[in-house]
Tab-separated table of C-alpha atoms in Angstrom:
chain	number	residue	atom	x	y	z
A	1	MET	CA	0.000	0.000	0.000
A	2	ILE	CA	1.292	3.435	-0.926
A	3	THR	CA	0.583	6.109	1.662
A	4	ASN	CA	1.449	9.771	1.851
A	5	PRO	CA	0.903	11.148	5.376
A	6	THR	CA	1.932	14.684	4.380
A	7	PRO	CA	-1.155	16.871	3.831
A	8	GLN	CA	-1.197	18.995	0.730
A	9	ARG	CA	-1.302	22.262	2.672
A	10	ALA	CA	2.076	21.412	4.207
A	11	LEU	CA	3.595	21.324	0.728
A	12	ARG	CA	2.674	24.914	-0.030
A	13	GLY	CA	5.501	27.393	0.181
A	14	HIS	CA	5.915	31.088	-0.325
A	15	MET	CA	5.618	32.332	-3.868
A	16	PRO	CA	9.128	32.787	-5.283
A	17	GLN	CA	10.035	36.425	-5.560
A	18	ARG	CA	11.100	37.903	-8.834
A	19	PRO	CA	14.635	39.267	-8.637
A	20	THR	CA	14.829	43.039	-8.317
A	21	PRO	CA	17.589	44.666	-10.387
A	22	ARG	CA	20.095	46.480	-8.187
A	23	ALA	CA	22.791	49.016	-8.944
A	24	ALA	CA	26.483	48.186	-8.890
A	25	THR	CA	28.426	49.970	-6.151
A	26	THR	CA	30.748	51.920	-8.437
A	27	GLY	CA	32.133	55.417	-8.040
A	28	GLU	CA	29.729	56.608	-10.692
A	29	HIS	CA	26.802	55.184	-8.731
A	30	HIS	CA	27.942	56.858	-5.485
A	31	ALA	CA	28.168	60.175	-7.311
A	32	HIS	CA	24.690	59.622	-8.732
A	33	LEU	CA	23.322	59.099	-5.193
A	34	ALA	CA	24.476	62.562	-4.131
A	35	GLY	CA	21.469	64.052	-5.907
A	36	ARG	CA	19.032	61.329	-4.861
A	37	LEU	CA	19.354	60.897	-1.099
A	38	THR	CA	17.065	63.128	0.960
A	39	LEU	CA	17.633	64.271	4.536
A	40	ARG	CA	15.307	61.522	5.696
A	41	ASP	CA	17.262	58.928	3.706
A	42	ARG	CA	20.514	60.036	5.307
A	43	TRP	CA	18.924	59.933	8.763
A	44	LEU	CA	17.665	56.423	8.039
A	45	VAL	CA	21.183	55.349	7.032
A	46	ARG	CA	22.533	56.621	10.363
A	47	MET	CA	19.808	54.843	12.297
A	48	LEU	CA	20.530	51.539	10.554
A	49	HIS	CA	24.230	51.925	11.267
A	50	GLU	CA	23.471	52.575	14.943
A	51	HIS	CA	20.653	50.070	15.580
A	52	ARG	CA	21.402	47.432	12.911
A	53	VAL	CA	17.913	46.354	11.793
A	54	PHE	CA	14.360	47.662	11.526
A	55	THR	CA	11.142	46.126	10.229
A	56	THR	CA	8.930	47.909	7.730
A	57	GLN	CA	6.375	48.751	10.432
A	58	GLN	CA	9.034	50.279	12.666
A	59	LEU	CA	10.287	52.464	9.811
A	60	VAL	CA	6.718	53.580	9.076
A	61	GLU	CA	6.273	54.545	12.739
A	62	MET	CA	9.491	56.538	12.794
A	63	ALA	CA	9.741	58.298	9.452
A	64	PHE	CA	6.934	57.797	6.935
A	65	PRO	CA	3.350	59.037	6.657
A	66	THR	CA	1.968	55.746	5.293
A	67	THR	CA	3.040	52.174	4.653
A	68	ARG	CA	2.668	52.723	0.912
A	69	ALA	CA	5.028	55.706	0.995
A	70	ALA	CA	7.524	53.670	2.986
A	71	ASN	CA	7.405	50.738	0.575
A	72	HIS	CA	7.963	52.975	-2.448
A	73	ARG	CA	10.945	54.752	-0.934
A	74	LEU	CA	12.492	51.640	0.607
A	75	LEU	CA	12.281	49.890	-2.752
A	76	ASP	CA	14.279	52.733	-4.321
A	77	LEU	CA	16.858	52.590	-1.538
A	78	PHE	CA	17.090	48.818	-1.973
A	79	LYS	CA	17.673	49.152	-5.714
A	80	TRP	CA	20.355	51.773	-5.081
A	81	ARG	CA	22.141	49.483	-2.568
A	82	VAL	CA	21.583	51.992	0.225
A	83	VAL	CA	19.725	49.358	2.258
A	84	ASP	CA	19.434	45.602	2.065
A	85	ARG	CA	16.524	43.473	3.213
A	86	PHE	CA	15.491	39.963	4.219
A	87	GLN	CA	12.509	38.044	5.572
A	88	PRO	CA	13.134	35.603	8.444
A	89	PHE	CA	11.558	32.173	8.291
A	90	VAL	CA	8.335	31.716	10.245
A	91	THR	CA	6.290	28.553	10.593
A	92	SER	CA	3.037	30.248	9.624
A	93	GLY	CA	2.200	33.353	7.676
A	94	THR	CA	4.859	35.720	6.361
A	95	ALA	CA	7.432	37.608	8.399
A	96	PRO	CA	7.740	41.367	7.852
A	97	MET	CA	10.573	42.682	5.741
A	98	HIS	CA	13.670	43.520	7.757
A	99	TYR	CA	16.061	46.252	6.589
A	100	VAL	CA	19.796	46.646	7.235
A	101	LEU	CA	22.477	49.003	5.947
A	102	ASP	CA	23.991	48.209	2.546
A	103	ILE	CA	27.293	49.172	0.926
A	104	ALA	CA	26.238	52.361	-0.848
A	105	GLY	CA	24.564	53.646	2.302
A	106	ALA	CA	27.679	52.981	4.388
A	107	VAL	CA	29.906	54.748	1.830
A	108	ALA	CA	27.621	57.793	1.762
A	109	LEU	CA	27.552	57.884	5.571
A	110	ALA	CA	31.340	57.701	5.848
A	111	TYR	CA	32.044	60.451	3.328
A	112	GLU	CA	29.345	62.665	4.836
A	113	ASP	CA	31.324	62.608	8.100
A	114	GLY	CA	34.685	62.969	6.357
A	115	LEU	CA	35.783	59.403	7.045
A	116	ASP	CA	37.470	56.733	4.990
A	117	PRO	CA	34.779	54.070	4.397
A	118	LYS	CA	37.357	51.407	5.266
A	119	LYS	CA	37.611	52.858	8.785
A	120	LEU	CA	33.874	52.804	9.419
A	121	ALA	CA	34.081	49.201	10.637
A	122	TYR	CA	31.268	48.240	8.244
A	123	ARG	CA	31.107	44.888	6.479
A	124	HIS	CA	28.085	43.903	4.431
A	125	GLU	CA	28.464	40.291	5.540
A	126	ASP	CA	28.122	41.361	9.170
A	127	ALA	CA	25.172	43.666	8.464
A	128	ILE	CA	23.129	41.061	6.624
A	129	GLY	CA	24.391	38.336	8.956
A	130	ILE	CA	21.927	39.457	11.607
A	131	ALA	CA	19.332	37.575	9.535
A	132	HIS	CA	20.827	34.379	11.014
A	133	SER	CA	21.519	35.731	14.497
A	134	LEU	CA	19.833	34.094	17.475
A	135	ARG	CA	19.444	37.628	18.891
A	136	LEU	CA	17.475	38.939	15.907
A	137	ALA	CA	14.112	38.853	17.708
A	138	HIS	CA	15.659	40.510	20.768
A	139	THR	CA	17.214	43.329	18.696
A	140	VAL	CA	13.942	43.901	16.833
A	141	GLY	CA	12.065	43.928	20.149
A	142	VAL	CA	14.348	46.570	21.657
A	143	ASN	CA	14.078	48.708	18.519
A	144	GLY	CA	10.304	48.318	18.589
A	145	PHE	CA	10.233	49.678	22.148
A	146	PHE	CA	11.933	52.870	20.991
A	147	SER	CA	10.235	53.159	17.598
A	148	THR	CA	6.950	53.420	19.518
A	149	LEU	CA	8.370	56.353	21.499
A	150	VAL	CA	9.543	57.961	18.249
A	151	ALA	CA	6.042	57.578	16.809
A	152	LEU	CA	4.552	59.217	19.906
A	153	SER	CA	7.019	62.094	19.571
A	154	ARG	CA	5.988	62.685	15.947
A	155	ARG	CA	2.296	63.180	16.678
A	156	PRO	CA	1.037	66.711	15.959
A	157	CYS	CA	-0.023	67.321	19.564
A	158	ALA	CA	2.616	65.162	21.213
A	159	ARG	CA	3.061	65.684	24.959
A	160	GLY	CA	6.347	63.806	25.125
A	161	ARG	CA	9.513	63.581	23.094
A	162	LEU	CA	12.320	61.046	22.843
A	163	THR	CA	15.500	63.100	23.111
A	164	ALA	CA	18.177	60.362	23.094
A	165	TRP	CA	18.528	56.731	22.057
A	166	TRP	CA	21.713	54.680	22.207
A	167	SER	CA	22.095	51.145	20.925
A	168	GLU	CA	23.399	48.186	22.889
A	169	LEU	CA	26.684	48.339	20.969
A	170	ARG	CA	27.261	52.005	21.828
A	171	CYS	CA	26.412	51.387	25.492
A	172	GLY	CA	28.850	48.483	25.520
A	173	ARG	CA	31.646	50.602	24.055
A	174	HIS	CA	31.232	53.341	26.658
A	175	PHE	CA	30.668	51.441	29.890
A	176	GLY	CA	30.505	47.757	28.993
A	177	ASP	CA	33.135	46.820	31.566
A	178	MET	CA	30.560	47.570	34.287
A	179	ALA	CA	27.072	47.339	32.731
A	180	ARG	CA	25.739	46.266	29.353
A	181	PRO	CA	22.152	47.512	28.973
A	182	ASP	CA	20.119	46.651	25.905
A	183	ALA	CA	19.705	50.381	25.191
A	184	TYR	CA	19.798	53.835	26.728
A	185	GLY	CA	17.053	56.429	26.261
A	186	ARG	CA	15.894	59.829	27.454
A	187	TRP	CA	12.226	60.912	27.493
A	188	ARG	CA	10.907	64.449	28.091
A	189	GLU	CA	7.269	65.205	28.946
A	190	ASP	CA	5.329	67.816	30.955
A	191	GLY	CA	8.453	69.691	31.999
A	192	HIS	CA	10.201	66.583	33.311
A	193	GLU	CA	12.879	64.419	31.720
A	194	ILE	CA	13.966	60.907	32.629
A	195	GLU	CA	16.917	59.009	31.252
A	196	PHE	CA	16.975	55.247	31.614
A	197	PHE	CA	18.658	51.988	30.766
A	198	LEU	CA	16.466	49.307	29.208
A	199	GLU	CA	16.651	45.611	30.004
A	200	PHE	CA	14.462	43.833	27.436
A	201	ASP	CA	13.595	40.320	28.572
A	202	PHE	CA	12.054	37.697	26.289
A	203	GLY	CA	11.597	35.105	29.015
A	204	THR	CA	14.635	33.086	27.947
A	205	GLU	CA	17.190	34.518	30.384
A	206	ASP	CA	17.601	33.092	33.874
A	207	LEU	CA	16.061	35.518	36.369
A	208	GLY	CA	19.082	35.205	38.617
A	209	THR	CA	21.293	36.381	35.763
A	210	LEU	CA	18.922	39.275	35.074
A	211	ALA	CA	18.907	40.358	38.724
A	212	SER	CA	22.687	40.087	39.032
A	213	LYS	CA	23.062	42.897	36.480
A	214	LEU	CA	22.018	45.388	39.158
A	215	HIS	CA	25.472	45.071	40.740
A	216	GLY	CA	27.005	46.399	37.527
A	217	TYR	CA	24.575	49.306	37.425
A	218	GLU	CA	25.459	50.190	41.017
A	219	ARG	CA	29.140	50.201	40.121
A	220	LEU	CA	28.462	52.380	37.083
A	221	ALA	CA	26.457	54.896	39.136
A	222	THR	CA	29.175	55.007	41.794
A	223	THR	CA	31.918	55.565	39.223
A	224	THR	CA	30.168	58.205	37.118
A	225	GLY	CA	28.184	59.924	39.848
A	226	ILE	CA	25.041	59.629	37.700
A	227	THR	CA	21.944	57.813	38.951
A	228	THR	CA	20.130	56.274	35.995
A	229	PRO	CA	16.914	54.231	36.429
A	230	VAL	CA	16.771	50.718	35.028
A	231	LEU	CA	13.545	49.771	33.241
A	232	VAL	CA	12.883	46.051	32.842
A	233	TRP	CA	10.448	45.028	30.087
A	234	LEU	CA	9.085	41.485	30.411
A	235	PRO	CA	6.868	39.390	28.123
A	236	THR	CA	4.111	38.434	30.561
A	237	ASN	CA	2.658	39.569	33.865
A	238	ARG	CA	3.499	36.200	35.377
A	239	ARG	CA	7.132	36.587	34.352
A	240	GLU	CA	7.119	40.105	35.779
A	241	THR	CA	5.940	38.840	39.162
A	242	SER	CA	8.781	36.331	39.336
A	243	ALA	CA	11.314	38.876	38.121
A	244	ARG	CA	10.281	41.399	40.751
A	245	HIS	CA	11.063	38.913	43.519
A	246	ALA	CA	14.527	38.284	42.061
A	247	LEU	CA	15.204	41.988	41.525
A	248	THR	CA	14.049	42.860	45.053
A	249	ASP	CA	16.474	40.309	46.505
A	250	ALA	CA	19.305	41.687	44.348
A	251	LEU	CA	18.563	45.266	45.444
A	252	SER	CA	18.659	44.257	49.109
A	253	GLN	CA	22.213	42.982	48.604
A	254	LEU	CA	23.524	46.255	47.139
A	255	ASP	CA	25.574	48.607	49.284
A	256	ARG	CA	23.727	51.668	47.912
A	257	PRO	CA	20.421	50.487	46.400
A	258	THR	CA	19.177	54.077	45.955
A	259	LEU	CA	21.723	54.438	43.135
A	260	VAL	CA	19.788	51.854	41.091
A	261	PRO	CA	16.088	52.793	40.806
A	262	VAL	CA	14.238	49.924	39.119
A	263	ALA	CA	10.786	49.668	37.555
A	264	THR	CA	9.190	46.814	35.628
A	265	SER	CA	6.450	46.362	33.062
A	266	ALA	CA	5.024	43.517	31.012
A	267	ALA	CA	3.785	43.400	27.444
A	268	ASP	CA	0.436	41.951	28.527
A	269	VAL	CA	-0.373	44.313	31.403
A	270	ALA	CA	-4.162	44.422	31.654
A	271	GLY	CA	-6.077	47.661	31.335
A	272	VAL	CA	-3.287	49.632	29.640
A	273	ALA	CA	-4.217	52.061	26.868
A	274	GLY	CA	-1.899	51.211	24.000
A	275	GLU	CA	-0.826	47.591	24.272
A	276	ASN	CA	2.918	48.138	23.838
A	277	ASN	CA	3.116	51.868	24.505
A	278	PRO	CA	6.034	52.396	26.929
A	279	ALA	CA	4.973	55.959	27.855
A	280	VAL	CA	1.574	55.157	29.406
A	281	ALA	CA	0.771	54.107	32.987
A	282	ARG	CA	2.342	50.657	32.957
A	283	TRP	CA	5.515	50.958	35.090
A	284	LEU	CA	5.659	49.486	38.576
A	285	PRO	CA	8.631	50.614	40.720
A	286	ILE	CA	10.233	48.015	42.940
A	287	SER	CA	11.151	50.364	45.782
A	288	GLY	CA	10.369	53.887	46.827
A	289	PRO	CA	7.181	55.744	47.879
A	290	SER	CA	5.187	54.408	44.940
A	291	ALA	CA	5.877	50.816	45.918
A	292	ARG	CA	3.213	51.240	48.596
A	293	ARG	CA	0.827	53.033	46.233
A	294	PRO	CA	-1.623	51.057	44.093
A	295	GLY	CA	-1.540	51.410	40.348
A	296	ARG	CA	1.138	51.811	37.731
A	297	LEU	CA	2.927	54.971	36.667
A	298	ARG	CA	3.548	56.674	33.357
A	299	LEU	CA	7.106	56.834	32.113
A	300	VAL	CA	7.453	60.521	32.947
A	301	GLU	CA	5.989	59.973	36.432
A	302	LEU	CA	9.065	57.915	37.274
A	303	ALA	CA	11.076	61.134	37.045
A	304	GLN	CA	8.752	62.682	39.629
A	305	LEU	CA	9.012	59.577	41.810
A	306	TRP	CA	12.823	59.738	41.691
A	307	PRO	CA	13.469	63.515	41.576
A	308	HIS	CA	17.237	63.009	41.858
A	309	THR	CA	17.107	61.388	38.392
A	310	ASP	CA	15.085	64.185	36.744
A	311	THR	CA	17.634	65.957	34.520
A	312	THR	CA	15.442	69.074	34.288
A	313	GLN	CA	15.089	69.502	38.039
A	314	THR	CA	18.598	68.732	39.263
A	315	THR	CA	22.177	69.516	38.344
A	316	GLN	CA	22.833	65.850	37.653
A	317	PRO	CA	24.585	65.558	34.282
A	318	SER	CA	23.124	63.408	31.566
A	319	ILE	CA	25.118	60.459	30.347
A	320	GLN	CA	27.531	61.577	27.662
A	321	PRO	CA	30.332	59.782	25.837
A	322	SER	CA	32.856	61.656	27.978
A	323	THR	CA	31.691	59.725	31.073
A	324	SER	CA	32.981	56.490	29.652
A	325	THR	CA	35.399	54.605	31.863
A	326	THR	CA	36.346	52.084	29.193
A	327	SER	CA	38.982	52.364	26.529
A	328	GLN	CA	39.091	55.423	24.310
A	329	GLN	CA	36.639	55.704	21.468
A	330	ALA	CA	37.617	54.304	18.120
A	331	PRO	CA	38.629	57.119	15.745
A	332	ALA	CA	35.829	56.281	13.307
A	333	GLU	CA	33.013	56.095	15.846
A	334	LEU	CA	30.109	58.253	14.767
A	335	ALA	CA	27.986	60.368	17.059
A	336	ALA	CA	24.649	58.875	18.059
A	337	PRO	CA	21.985	59.963	15.548
A	338	ALA	CA	19.051	62.102	16.582
A	339	PRO	CA	16.198	59.756	17.526
A	340	LEU	CA	13.651	61.757	15.506
A	341	PRO	CA	13.794	62.173	11.723
A	342	PRO	CA	14.431	65.614	10.191
A	343	ARG	CA	11.428	67.740	9.429
A	344	PRO	CA	10.184	67.379	5.828
A	345	PRO	CA	10.862	70.255	3.404
A	346	THR	CA	8.353	73.074	3.461
A	347	SER	CA	8.006	72.924	-0.322
A	348	ARG	CA	4.635	71.741	-1.507
A	349	PHE	CA	6.330	69.298	-3.866
A	350	PRO	CA	9.481	68.195	-2.021
A	351	ARG	CA	12.052	66.625	-4.266
A	352	GLY	CA	12.457	62.901	-3.793
A	353	GLU	CA	10.176	62.689	-0.752
A	354	PRO	CA	7.352	60.179	-1.373
């Protein structure tokens, strides 16, 4: 008897994509790009160099008016070798397109800052290699946290604004010998400003390892004289409950726990307006006056809870590259890009802006 236990639906695959013609990265092509790349394109190149990878939806949130406008422009940038793209494998449905920096974009970025492209520490193999990285989902998750804050900042009547955003790699270069946060950010709203380190947890890391990171943050605060809150984002409320016990124990073992303010939140917190909006009332401090107060706090309310961390109300300096206690910066290290895109041209028909 001949049997075939594989159902027909399991044999269906994605439709093969037609190859898209792409430009060769010659000197003539780089010269041609000088008249094609807009301010937004150049900002996007810097963001990809800093944060490595973004999905289409994240780019729409940060820089484009509509998904259609984003797709049209990103297709042009892909053809011009300014960006490259890939789709990760998923067991069902179709993964979103992921974008990374390509050769022409890296060359334009280097020359714009007066650098030799060879000293930019860019390799296309490394950029596109994140498609196979086991940390791809984690990197996309961290970037999604901040792309939501960028989108909030771009609203016409926005109350808050993201004023700084550093990647994990930049944080590691500046103070990685003591602490290695997943990102650093600074949020301003209602006359208050809070800077913070982000620990983005996917539920795969041992909670003891997560809690032990607080010792490094205490050492960093002691060395720099800057108290920076640590925000821990967790996947579920159940995971958050367990993490809070581990973090509370770790804080009790610190010599100066007030130097490490900690607050947690979960992606599935019930009753939160905006499911994954980091700025709304979803943060639960582990210690301090609010720990005895019911309810969760907005992101900016953490600055009011910890007034010694509010950079608008105290003389405490904000974290800057000069506070690094690690080795000196590499000569070709670029400044962190502005977290918000440049304003569009005032012309009614802006050139090259879809």
